[in-house]
PDB file of C-alpha atoms in Angstrom:
ATOM      1  CA  UNK A  52     114.350 113.541  90.499  1.00  0.00           C
ATOM      2  CA  UNK A  53     118.496 112.233  89.594  1.00  0.00           C
ATOM      3  CA  UNK A  54     121.410 114.206  90.915  1.00  0.00           C
ATOM      4  CA  UNK A  55     121.368 117.608  91.330  1.00  0.00           C
ATOM      5  CA  UNK A  56     123.380 120.755  90.425  1.00  0.00           C
ATOM      6  CA  UNK A  57     124.051 124.359  91.254  1.00  0.00           C
ATOM      7  CA  UNK A  58     122.073 127.421  89.713  1.00  0.00           C
ATOM      8  CA  UNK A  59     122.678 130.209  90.843  1.00  0.00           C
ATOM      9  CA  UNK A  60     124.221 129.418  94.601  1.00  0.00           C
ATOM     10  CA  UNK A  61     121.038 127.227  94.625  1.00  0.00           C
ATOM     11  CA  UNK A  62     120.763 123.376  94.213  1.00  0.00           C
ATOM     12  CA  UNK A  63     118.536 122.626  91.250  1.00  0.00           C
ATOM     13  CA  UNK A  64     117.600 118.818  90.351  1.00  0.00           C
ATOM     14  CA  UNK A  65     117.238 116.977  87.002  1.00  0.00           C
ATOM     15  CA  UNK A  66     114.036 116.259  85.010  1.00  0.00           C
ATOM     16  CA  UNK A  67     116.271 114.571  82.585  1.00  0.00           C
ATOM     17  CA  UNK A  68     118.822 115.439  80.118  1.00  0.00           C
ATOM     18  CA  UNK A  69     119.060 116.630  76.150  1.00  0.00           C
ATOM     19  CA  UNK A  70     120.522 114.434  73.755  1.00  0.00           C
ATOM     20  CA  UNK A  71     121.015 115.320  70.368  1.00  0.00           C
ATOM     21  CA  UNK A  72     123.087 113.734  67.787  1.00  0.00           C
ATOM     22  CA  UNK A  73     124.705 113.718  64.649  1.00  0.00           C
ATOM     23  CA  UNK A  74     125.490 111.103  62.429  1.00  0.00           C
ATOM     24  CA  UNK A  75     127.730 110.803  59.630  1.00  0.00           C
ATOM     25  CA  UNK A  76     128.470 108.458  57.118  1.00  0.00           C
ATOM     26  CA  UNK A  77     130.886 105.609  58.657  1.00  0.00           C
ATOM     27  CA  UNK A  78     132.434 101.714  57.667  1.00  0.00           C
ATOM     28  CA  UNK A  79     132.932 100.367  61.508  1.00  0.00           C
ATOM     29  CA  UNK A  80     133.388  97.188  61.426  1.00  0.00           C
ATOM     30  CA  UNK A  81     131.564  94.150  63.303  1.00  0.00           C
ATOM     31  CA  UNK A  82     133.866  93.155  65.809  1.00  0.00           C
ATOM     32  CA  UNK A  83     134.166  96.763  66.805  1.00  0.00           C
ATOM     33  CA  UNK A  84     130.328  97.379  67.034  1.00  0.00           C
ATOM     34  CA  UNK A  85     130.563  94.543  69.752  1.00  0.00           C
ATOM     35  CA  UNK A  86     133.985  95.363  71.314  1.00  0.00           C
ATOM     36  CA  UNK A  87     132.183  98.982  71.779  1.00  0.00           C
ATOM     37  CA  UNK A  88     128.821  97.856  73.236  1.00  0.00           C
ATOM     38  CA  UNK A  89     130.681  95.752  75.451  1.00  0.00           C
ATOM     39  CA  UNK A  90     133.238  98.742  76.733  1.00  0.00           C
ATOM     40  CA  UNK A  91     130.002 101.241  77.393  1.00  0.00           C
ATOM     41  CA  UNK A  92     127.703  98.641  78.455  1.00  0.00           C
ATOM     42  CA  UNK A  93     125.171  99.243  75.566  1.00  0.00           C
ATOM     43  CA  UNK A  94     122.428  96.279  76.049  1.00  0.00           C
ATOM     44  CA  UNK A  95     123.182  93.696  72.789  1.00  0.00           C
ATOM     45  CA  UNK A  96     119.583  93.821  71.284  1.00  0.00           C
ATOM     46  CA  UNK A  97     120.446  96.569  70.134  1.00  0.00           C
ATOM     47  CA  UNK A  98     123.485  95.011  67.586  1.00  0.00           C
ATOM     48  CA  UNK A  99     122.386  94.562  64.374  1.00  0.00           C
ATOM     49  CA  UNK A 100     121.957  91.032  62.256  1.00  0.00           C
ATOM     50  CA  UNK A 101     124.716  90.157  60.717  1.00  0.00           C
ATOM     51  CA  UNK A 102     125.338  91.649  57.394  1.00  0.00           C
ATOM     52  CA  UNK A 103     123.927  89.537  54.720  1.00  0.00           C
ATOM     53  CA  UNK A 104     125.274  90.093  51.355  1.00  0.00           C
ATOM     54  CA  UNK A 105     122.148  90.286  49.243  1.00  0.00           C
ATOM     55  CA  UNK A 106     121.325  93.598  51.523  1.00  0.00           C
ATOM     56  CA  UNK A 107     124.908  94.884  50.835  1.00  0.00           C
ATOM     57  CA  UNK A 108     124.210  94.751  46.934  1.00  0.00           C
ATOM     58  CA  UNK A 109     121.422  96.659  46.433  1.00  0.00           C
ATOM     59  CA  UNK A 110     123.194  99.634  49.167  1.00  0.00           C
ATOM     60  CA  UNK A 111     126.119  99.337  46.199  1.00  0.00           C
ATOM     61  CA  UNK A 112     123.765  99.327  43.239  1.00  0.00           C
ATOM     62  CA  UNK A 113     122.103 102.115  45.112  1.00  0.00           C
ATOM     63  CA  UNK A 114     125.093 104.247  45.596  1.00  0.00           C
ATOM     64  CA  UNK A 115     125.822 104.877  41.890  1.00  0.00           C
ATOM     65  CA  UNK A 116     122.659 106.621  41.389  1.00  0.00           C
ATOM     66  CA  UNK A 117     123.097 110.741  40.917  1.00  0.00           C
ATOM     67  CA  UNK A 118     122.630 113.283  37.908  1.00  0.00           C
ATOM     68  CA  UNK A 119     124.470 114.858  35.910  1.00  0.00           C
ATOM     69  CA  UNK A 120     124.331 117.660  33.290  1.00  0.00           C
ATOM     70  CA  UNK A 121     125.825 117.308  29.875  1.00  0.00           C
ATOM     71  CA  UNK A 122     125.111 119.937  26.850  1.00  0.00           C
ATOM     72  CA  UNK A 123     121.870 121.460  28.577  1.00  0.00           C
ATOM     73  CA  UNK A 124     120.680 118.284  30.140  1.00  0.00           C
ATOM     74  CA  UNK A 125     120.018 117.376  33.031  1.00  0.00           C
ATOM     75  CA  UNK A 126     121.651 113.067  32.894  1.00  0.00           C
ATOM     76  CA  UNK A 127     120.110 110.823  35.967  1.00  0.00           C
ATOM     77  CA  UNK A 128     121.319 106.972  36.779  1.00  0.00           C
ATOM     78  CA  UNK A 129     118.569 104.936  38.311  1.00  0.00           C
ATOM     79  CA  UNK A 130     118.874 101.202  39.186  1.00  0.00           C
ATOM     80  CA  UNK A 131     115.404  99.208  39.138  1.00  0.00           C
ATOM     81  CA  UNK A 132     114.972  95.392  39.669  1.00  0.00           C
ATOM     82  CA  UNK A 133     114.339  92.856  36.812  1.00  0.00           C
ATOM     83  CA  UNK A 134     114.438  90.156  38.240  1.00  0.00           C
ATOM     84  CA  UNK A 135     114.178  88.922  42.571  1.00  0.00           C
ATOM     85  CA  UNK A 136     114.309  85.563  42.985  1.00  0.00           C
ATOM     86  CA  UNK A 137     115.609  83.041  46.144  1.00  0.00           C
ATOM     87  CA  UNK A 138     118.432  81.953  43.562  1.00  0.00           C
ATOM     88  CA  UNK A 139     119.358  86.132  42.489  1.00  0.00           C
ATOM     89  CA  UNK A 140     119.272  89.403  41.478  1.00  0.00           C
ATOM     90  CA  UNK A 141     119.289  90.946  38.202  1.00  0.00           C
ATOM     91  CA  UNK A 142     119.281  94.738  38.537  1.00  0.00           C
ATOM     92  CA  UNK A 143     119.506  97.241  35.509  1.00  0.00           C
ATOM     93  CA  UNK A 144     121.136 100.908  35.143  1.00  0.00           C
ATOM     94  CA  UNK A 145     118.847 103.329  33.624  1.00  0.00           C
ATOM     95  CA  UNK A 146     119.802 106.396  31.815  1.00  0.00           C
ATOM     96  CA  UNK A 147     117.338 108.634  32.181  1.00  0.00           C
ATOM     97  CA  UNK A 148     117.400 112.269  29.446  1.00  0.00           C
ATOM     98  CA  UNK A 149     115.464 115.272  30.470  1.00  0.00           C
ATOM     99  CA  UNK A 150     115.702 117.640  27.731  1.00  0.00           C
ATOM    100  CA  UNK A 151     113.464 121.016  28.480  1.00  0.00           C
ATOM    101  CA  UNK A 152     114.165 122.456  25.312  1.00  0.00           C
ATOM    102  CA  UNK A 153     112.939 120.050  22.859  1.00  0.00           C
ATOM    103  CA  UNK A 154     110.367 118.525  26.048  1.00  0.00           C
ATOM    104  CA  UNK A 155     111.430 115.203  26.031  1.00  0.00           C
ATOM    105  CA  UNK A 156     112.314 112.550  28.115  1.00  0.00           C
ATOM    106  CA  UNK A 157     114.606 110.019  26.902  1.00  0.00           C
ATOM    107  CA  UNK A 158     115.391 106.227  28.827  1.00  0.00           C
ATOM    108  CA  UNK A 159     118.109 104.037  27.606  1.00  0.00           C
ATOM    109  CA  UNK A 160     117.778 100.601  29.705  1.00  0.00           C
ATOM    110  CA  UNK A 161     120.834  99.377  27.945  1.00  0.00           C
ATOM    111  CA  UNK A 162     123.744 101.072  30.061  1.00  0.00           C
ATOM    112  CA  UNK A 163     124.250  98.289  32.488  1.00  0.00           C
ATOM    113  CA  UNK A 164     123.144  94.967  33.776  1.00  0.00           C
ATOM    114  CA  UNK A 165     124.195  93.516  38.037  1.00  0.00           C
ATOM    115  CA  UNK A 166     123.458  90.301  39.184  1.00  0.00           C
ATOM    116  CA  UNK A 167     124.304  89.021  42.212  1.00  0.00           C
ATOM    117  CA  UNK A 168     123.809  84.602  43.073  1.00  0.00           C
ATOM    118  CA  UNK A 169     122.394  84.541  46.236  1.00  0.00           C
ATOM    119  CA  UNK A 170     123.920  80.946  46.333  1.00  0.00           C
ATOM    120  CA  UNK A 171     127.661  81.706  45.058  1.00  0.00           C
ATOM    121  CA  UNK A 172     128.123  85.283  47.105  1.00  0.00           C
ATOM    122  CA  UNK A 173     129.350  85.577  43.671  1.00  0.00           C
ATOM    123  CA  UNK A 174     128.367  90.152  41.723  1.00  0.00           C
ATOM    124  CA  UNK A 175     128.356  90.379  38.052  1.00  0.00           C
ATOM    125  CA  UNK A 176     128.917  93.603  36.715  1.00  0.00           C
ATOM    126  CA  UNK A 177     128.297  94.531  32.964  1.00  0.00           C
ATOM    127  CA  UNK A 178     128.381  97.603  31.705  1.00  0.00           C
ATOM    128  CA  UNK A 179     127.568  97.524  27.776  1.00  0.00           C
ATOM    129  CA  UNK A 180     128.210 101.847  27.294  1.00  0.00           C
ATOM    130  CA  UNK A 181     131.404 102.394  27.056  1.00  0.00           C
ATOM    131  CA  UNK A 182     130.861 105.900  28.284  1.00  0.00           C
ATOM    132  CA  UNK A 183     129.896 104.129  32.182  1.00  0.00           C
ATOM    133  CA  UNK A 184     132.414 101.774  32.309  1.00  0.00           C
ATOM    134  CA  UNK A 185     133.685 103.222  34.975  1.00  0.00           C
ATOM    135  CA  UNK A 186     131.075 102.622  37.539  1.00  0.00           C
ATOM    136  CA  UNK A 187     132.199  98.362  37.572  1.00  0.00           C
ATOM    137  CA  UNK A 188     135.172  99.586  40.010  1.00  0.00           C
ATOM    138  CA  UNK A 189     132.447 101.421  41.697  1.00  0.00           C
ATOM    139  CA  UNK A 190     129.859  99.119  42.379  1.00  0.00           C
ATOM    140  CA  UNK A 191     132.788  96.916  43.437  1.00  0.00           C
ATOM    141  CA  UNK A 192     134.377  98.430  45.713  1.00  0.00           C
ATOM    142  CA  UNK A 193     131.075  99.315  47.787  1.00  0.00           C
ATOM    143  CA  UNK A 194     130.021  96.125  47.436  1.00  0.00           C
ATOM    144  CA  UNK A 195     133.328  95.203  49.202  1.00  0.00           C
ATOM    145  CA  UNK A 196     132.752  98.052  51.494  1.00  0.00           C
ATOM    146  CA  UNK A 197     129.352  97.103  52.435  1.00  0.00           C
ATOM    147  CA  UNK A 198     129.495  93.521  52.925  1.00  0.00           C
ATOM    148  CA  UNK A 199     132.326  93.922  55.910  1.00  0.00           C
ATOM    149  CA  UNK A 200     131.483  97.089  57.766  1.00  0.00           C
ATOM    150  CA  UNK A 201     128.349  99.159  58.765  1.00  0.00           C
ATOM    151  CA  UNK A 202     127.430 102.734  57.114  1.00  0.00           C
ATOM    152  CA  UNK A 203     126.169 105.624  58.725  1.00  0.00           C
ATOM    153  CA  UNK A 204     122.611 104.935  58.532  1.00  0.00           C
ATOM    154  CA  UNK A 205     123.044 101.255  60.864  1.00  0.00           C
ATOM    155  CA  UNK A 206     124.279 103.268  63.006  1.00  0.00           C
ATOM    156  CA  UNK A 207     121.813 105.531  63.135  1.00  0.00           C
ATOM    157  CA  UNK A 208     118.756 102.806  63.584  1.00  0.00           C
ATOM    158  CA  UNK A 209     120.698 101.897  66.480  1.00  0.00           C
ATOM    159  CA  UNK A 210     121.090 105.848  67.399  1.00  0.00           C
ATOM    160  CA  UNK A 211     117.216 105.778  67.533  1.00  0.00           C
ATOM    161  CA  UNK A 212     116.509 101.886  68.773  1.00  0.00           C
ATOM    162  CA  UNK A 213     117.952 102.739  71.582  1.00  0.00           C
ATOM    163  CA  UNK A 214     117.075 106.271  72.599  1.00  0.00           C
ATOM    164  CA  UNK A 215     112.945 104.366  71.951  1.00  0.00           C
ATOM    165  CA  UNK A 216     113.066 102.264  74.742  1.00  0.00           C
ATOM    166  CA  UNK A 217     114.153 106.082  76.861  1.00  0.00           C
ATOM    167  CA  UNK A 218     110.236 107.236  76.523  1.00  0.00           C
ATOM    168  CA  UNK A 219     112.252 110.016  75.086  1.00  0.00           C
ATOM    169  CA  UNK A 220     110.438 113.612  73.716  1.00  0.00           C
ATOM    170  CA  UNK A 221     111.077 114.196  69.920  1.00  0.00           C
ATOM    171  CA  UNK A 222     112.151 118.252  71.127  1.00  0.00           C
ATOM    172  CA  UNK A 223     112.649 119.133  67.130  1.00  0.00           C
ATOM    173  CA  UNK A 224     110.211 117.498  64.282  1.00  0.00           C
ATOM    174  CA  UNK A 225     113.368 117.467  61.578  1.00  0.00           C
ATOM    175  CA  UNK A 226     116.352 116.980  63.892  1.00  0.00           C
ATOM    176  CA  UNK A 227     117.746 114.633  66.707  1.00  0.00           C
ATOM    177  CA  UNK A 228     117.594 116.552  69.322  1.00  0.00           C
ATOM    178  CA  UNK A 229     115.657 115.133  72.147  1.00  0.00           C
ATOM    179  CA  UNK A 230     114.694 115.659  75.652  1.00  0.00           C
ATOM    180  CA  UNK A 231     115.109 111.441  78.118  1.00  0.00           C
ATOM    181  CA  UNK A 232     113.372 111.638  81.718  1.00  0.00           C
ATOM    182  CA  UNK A 233     116.163 112.131  84.315  1.00  0.00           C
ATOM    183  CA  UNK A 234     115.448 107.850  85.480  1.00  0.00           C
ATOM    184  CA  UNK A 235     117.432 106.742  81.386  1.00  0.00           C
ATOM    185  CA  UNK A 236     120.065 109.253  82.892  1.00  0.00           C
ATOM    186  CA  UNK A 237     123.005 106.510  82.511  1.00  0.00           C
ATOM    187  CA  UNK A 238     121.494 104.854  79.211  1.00  0.00           C
ATOM    188  CA  UNK A 239     122.285 107.842  77.725  1.00  0.00           C
ATOM    189  CA  UNK A 240     125.877 108.497  78.694  1.00  0.00           C
ATOM    190  CA  UNK A 241     125.871 104.838  77.369  1.00  0.00           C
ATOM    191  CA  UNK A 242     125.221 105.488  74.473  1.00  0.00           C
ATOM    192  CA  UNK A 243     127.150 108.756  73.955  1.00  0.00           C
ATOM    193  CA  UNK A 244     130.028 107.495  74.655  1.00  0.00           C
ATOM    194  CA  UNK A 245     129.834 104.380  72.177  1.00  0.00           C
ATOM    195  CA  UNK A 246     129.175 107.266  69.398  1.00  0.00           C
ATOM    196  CA  UNK A 247     131.666 109.162  70.299  1.00  0.00           C
ATOM    197  CA  UNK A 248     133.692 106.551  69.923  1.00  0.00           C
ATOM    198  CA  UNK A 249     132.112 105.083  66.459  1.00  0.00           C
ATOM    199  CA  UNK A 250     133.506 108.838  64.782  1.00  0.00           C
ATOM    200  CA  UNK A 251     137.076 107.862  64.214  1.00  0.00           C
ATOM    201  CA  UNK A 252     135.709 105.533  61.616  1.00  0.00           C
ATOM    202  CA  UNK A 253     134.217 108.441  59.949  1.00  0.00           C
ATOM    203  CA  UNK A 254     134.265 108.105  56.263  1.00  0.00           C
ATOM    204  CA  UNK A 255     132.591 111.908  55.430  1.00  0.00           C
ATOM    205  CA  UNK A 256     132.676 115.363  55.744  1.00  0.00           C
ATOM    206  CA  UNK A 257     129.681 115.989  58.181  1.00  0.00           C
ATOM    207  CA  UNK A 258     131.205 115.160  61.837  1.00  0.00           C
ATOM    208  CA  UNK A 259     129.468 112.175  64.185  1.00  0.00           C
ATOM    209  CA  UNK A 260     128.807 113.642  67.503  1.00  0.00           C
ATOM    210  CA  UNK A 261     126.613 113.207  69.881  1.00  0.00           C
ATOM    211  CA  UNK A 262     126.401 115.525  73.109  1.00  0.00           C
ATOM    212  CA  UNK A 263     123.995 115.253  76.419  1.00  0.00           C
ATOM    213  CA  UNK A 264     122.654 118.492  78.268  1.00  0.00           C
ATOM    214  CA  UNK A 265     121.583 118.225  82.040  1.00  0.00           C
ATOM    215  CA  UNK A 266     118.250 119.567  81.636  1.00  0.00           C
ATOM    216  CA  UNK A 267     117.679 121.412  85.254  1.00  0.00           C
ATOM    217  CA  UNK A 268     114.403 121.236  87.442  1.00  0.00           C
ATOM    218  CA  UNK A 269     113.039 124.720  86.894  1.00  0.00           C
ATOM    219  CA  UNK A 270     109.492 125.966  87.024  1.00  0.00           C
ATOM    220  CA  UNK A 271     110.076 126.876  83.029  1.00  0.00           C
ATOM    221  CA  UNK A 272     111.497 124.063  81.701  1.00  0.00           C
ATOM    222  CA  UNK A 273     108.317 121.751  83.300  1.00  0.00           C
ATOM    223  CA  UNK A 274     105.893 124.173  81.063  1.00  0.00           C
ATOM    224  CA  UNK A 275     107.979 123.658  78.462  1.00  0.00           C
ATOM    225  CA  UNK A 276     107.908 119.826  78.644  1.00  0.00           C
ATOM    226  CA  UNK A 277     104.162 119.908  79.777  1.00  0.00           C
ATOM    227  CA  UNK A 278     103.428 121.319  76.396  1.00  0.00           C
ATOM    228  CA  UNK A 279     105.798 119.584  73.952  1.00  0.00           C
ATOM    229  CA  UNK A 280     104.218 116.426  75.808  1.00  0.00           C
ATOM    230  CA  UNK A 281     100.800 117.147  74.733  1.00  0.00           C
ATOM    231  CA  UNK A 282     101.337 118.506  71.479  1.00  0.00           C
ATOM    232  CA  UNK A 283     103.230 115.309  71.296  1.00  0.00           C
ATOM    233  CA  UNK A 284     100.630 113.105  71.994  1.00  0.00           C
ATOM    234  CA  UNK A 285      97.586 115.686  69.969  1.00  0.00           C
ATOM    235  CA  UNK A 286     100.213 114.304  66.839  1.00  0.00           C
ATOM    236  CA  UNK A 287     100.557 111.190  67.413  1.00  0.00           C
ATOM    237  CA  UNK A 288      96.855 110.566  67.522  1.00  0.00           C
ATOM    238  CA  UNK A 289      95.804 112.499  63.870  1.00  0.00           C
ATOM    239  CA  UNK A 290      98.788 110.514  62.854  1.00  0.00           C
ATOM    240  CA  UNK A 291      97.477 107.167  64.332  1.00  0.00           C
ATOM    241  CA  UNK A 292      94.140 107.455  62.658  1.00  0.00           C
ATOM    242  CA  UNK A 293      95.190 108.364  59.901  1.00  0.00           C
ATOM    243  CA  UNK A 294      97.140 104.852  59.184  1.00  0.00           C
ATOM    244  CA  UNK A 295      93.814 103.380  60.272  1.00  0.00           C
ATOM    245  CA  UNK A 296      91.591 104.900  57.458  1.00  0.00           C
ATOM    246  CA  UNK A 297      94.445 103.788  55.036  1.00  0.00           C
ATOM    247  CA  UNK A 298      94.122 100.612  56.116  1.00  0.00           C
ATOM    248  CA  UNK A 299      90.858 100.050  56.513  1.00  0.00           C
ATOM    249  CA  UNK A 300      89.855 101.655  53.139  1.00  0.00           C
ATOM    250  CA  UNK A 301      92.353  99.365  51.856  1.00  0.00           C
ATOM    251  CA  UNK A 302      91.016  96.322  53.543  1.00  0.00           C
ATOM    252  CA  UNK A 303      94.243  95.846  55.585  1.00  0.00           C
ATOM    253  CA  UNK A 304      92.519  96.635  59.495  1.00  0.00           C
ATOM    254  CA  UNK A 305      93.719  93.241  60.534  1.00  0.00           C
ATOM    255  CA  UNK A 306      93.638  91.988  63.785  1.00  0.00           C
ATOM    256  CA  UNK A 307      97.174  92.034  63.739  1.00  0.00           C
ATOM    257  CA  UNK A 308      96.884  95.205  62.525  1.00  0.00           C
ATOM    258  CA  UNK A 309      94.486  96.625  65.428  1.00  0.00           C
ATOM    259  CA  UNK A 310      96.676  94.317  68.705  1.00  0.00           C
ATOM    260  CA  UNK A 311      99.984  97.083  66.666  1.00  0.00           C
ATOM    261  CA  UNK A 312      97.958  99.903  67.273  1.00  0.00           C
ATOM    262  CA  UNK A 313      96.856  98.988  70.966  1.00  0.00           C
ATOM    263  CA  UNK A 314     100.427  98.335  72.355  1.00  0.00           C
ATOM    264  CA  UNK A 315     100.778 101.381  70.504  1.00  0.00           C
ATOM    265  CA  UNK A 316      98.922 103.300  72.358  1.00  0.00           C
ATOM    266  CA  UNK A 317      99.335 101.300  75.860  1.00  0.00           C
ATOM    267  CA  UNK A 318     102.953 102.503  75.545  1.00  0.00           C
ATOM    268  CA  UNK A 319     101.995 105.981  74.719  1.00  0.00           C
ATOM    269  CA  UNK A 320      99.782 106.268  77.824  1.00  0.00           C
ATOM    270  CA  UNK A 321     102.158 104.290  80.199  1.00  0.00           C
ATOM    271  CA  UNK A 322     104.899 106.791  78.195  1.00  0.00           C
ATOM    272  CA  UNK A 323     102.270 109.545  79.889  1.00  0.00           C
ATOM    273  CA  UNK A 324     101.878 108.222  83.102  1.00  0.00           C
ATOM    274  CA  UNK A 325     106.012 108.635  83.636  1.00  0.00           C
ATOM    275  CA  UNK A 326     105.715 112.013  82.437  1.00  0.00           C
ATOM    276  CA  UNK A 327     102.672 113.076  85.084  1.00  0.00           C
ATOM    277  CA  UNK A 328     105.122 111.893  88.345  1.00  0.00           C
ATOM    278  CA  UNK A 329     108.120 113.259  86.637  1.00  0.00           C
ATOM    279  CA  UNK A 330     106.396 116.642  85.968  1.00  0.00           C
ATOM    280  CA  UNK A 331     104.719 116.034  89.267  1.00  0.00           C
ATOM    281  CA  UNK A 332     100.899 117.804  87.680  1.00  0.00           C
ATOM    282  CA  UNK A 333      98.148 115.986  85.696  1.00  0.00           C
ATOM    283  CA  UNK A 334      97.899 115.774  81.897  1.00  0.00           C
ATOM    284  CA  UNK A 335      94.647 115.457  81.775  1.00  0.00           C
ATOM    285  CA  UNK A 336      93.643 116.653  78.091  1.00  0.00           C
ATOM    286  CA  UNK A 337      96.736 114.321  76.429  1.00  0.00           C
ATOM    287  CA  UNK A 338      94.408 111.241  78.611  1.00  0.00           C
ATOM    288  CA  UNK A 339      91.556 112.118  76.810  1.00  0.00           C
ATOM    289  CA  UNK A 340      92.582 112.432  73.988  1.00  0.00           C
ATOM    290  CA  UNK A 341      94.768 109.225  73.994  1.00  0.00           C
ATOM    291  CA  UNK A 342      91.444 107.723  75.638  1.00  0.00           C
ATOM    292  CA  UNK A 343      89.370 108.916  72.506  1.00  0.00           C
ATOM    293  CA  UNK A 344      92.240 107.980  70.319  1.00  0.00           C
ATOM    294  CA  UNK A 345      90.719 104.301  71.386  1.00  0.00           C
ATOM    295  CA  UNK A 346      87.512 104.585  70.311  1.00  0.00           C
ATOM    296  CA  UNK A 347      88.834 104.142  66.611  1.00  0.00           C
ATOM    297  CA  UNK A 348      89.904 100.429  67.400  1.00  0.00           C
ATOM    298  CA  UNK A 349      85.816 100.041  66.958  1.00  0.00           C
ATOM    299  CA  UNK A 350      85.694  99.826  63.269  1.00  0.00           C
ATOM    300  CA  UNK A 351      81.667 101.373  63.567  1.00  0.00           C
ATOM    301  CA  UNK A 352      82.871 103.750  65.615  1.00  0.00           C
ATOM    302  CA  UNK A 353      85.405 104.372  63.920  1.00  0.00           C
ATOM    303  CA  UNK A 354      84.261 107.771  61.209  1.00  0.00           C
ATOM    304  CA  UNK A 355      82.743 109.608  64.537  1.00  0.00           C
ATOM    305  CA  UNK A 356      85.454 109.372  65.867  1.00  0.00           C
ATOM    306  CA  UNK A 357      87.932 109.945  64.134  1.00  0.00           C
ATOM    307  CA  UNK A 358      85.929 112.645  62.804  1.00  0.00           C
ATOM    308  CA  UNK A 359      85.665 114.553  66.623  1.00  0.00           C
ATOM    309  CA  UNK A 360      89.155 114.112  67.140  1.00  0.00           C
ATOM    310  CA  UNK A 361      90.344 116.281  63.937  1.00  0.00           C
ATOM    311  CA  UNK A 362      88.344 119.281  64.367  1.00  0.00           C
ATOM    312  CA  UNK A 363      90.104 118.215  68.290  1.00  0.00           C
ATOM    313  CA  UNK A 364      92.933 117.982  67.252  1.00  0.00           C
ATOM    314  CA  UNK A 365      94.089 119.613  64.026  1.00  0.00           C
ATOM    315  CA  UNK A 366      93.556 123.604  64.910  1.00  0.00           C
ATOM    316  CA  UNK A 367      95.402 122.733  67.736  1.00  0.00           C
ATOM    317  CA  UNK A 368      98.465 120.942  65.667  1.00  0.00           C
ATOM    318  CA  UNK A 369      98.412 122.348  62.380  1.00  0.00           C
ATOM    319  CA  UNK A 370     102.353 124.731  63.707  1.00  0.00           C
ATOM    320  CA  UNK A 371     102.578 122.542  66.992  1.00  0.00           C
ATOM    321  CA  UNK A 372     106.344 121.992  67.243  1.00  0.00           C
ATOM    322  CA  UNK A 373     108.249 124.542  65.527  1.00  0.00           C
TER     323      UNK A 373
END
């Protein structure tokens, strides 16, 4: 069950850890990412791909979007694609003016044009409206940064990818709080140490921090995990049913899509076995839901199975994870 800890004078086992993280915006060089992974033993498969200048262009141009108020009118700067081919990407800067008093919504698409040549890697910025002349420097500076460094979103993706391979249980739907079974404690520690090292590259006021707290083996905690895992699977079931329904409606529920769902179901079934062993109890209701869910893969039975699942699950999951 993992390392024992002393609780009220008694020795108590560990069910796992509660992992909590907050990732602010940051700028991490590729070489630092690789060195940190190696230093703490984070598997190389979680390293992101090399940065592409075309992606840096999109991020840089997207970063100028925003709102302002001028003479009582809401002004919004938008960036929209004009051309996207194998050789170049052209994006337009659009000004949206929302005039509530006169009930008008106006657009000016001649603010400026940004072009990225994918072969020469050359960035061209042309600002026509002098009011927005400052945007050229912002775009070029952002492009240079995104082309050289990984930002907070990339680091957040690494964290979630690594955690997802630890059979985690999300403890808060709108927050980065996970329970991870004890067999993955060493992986959590590796990830924690790496992310806390990256904190020095923060460029935002938001802290970058990863915490991991032991989750002790007591009956109340076993009951909590049993309840949370059951609710997690039921919510997943509703989500999968909705996705299949959408794909069928659009005529896109192909053999490949069916295989993806089957693979997801295999993962959920294997994870349920992990939690049964961890909690030393049978999760029969959870397994019943997964068994019924597998029936949705038969097109002729989908409507009937989906309806039955929704009737069974919806009343129990509407307030599922608060």
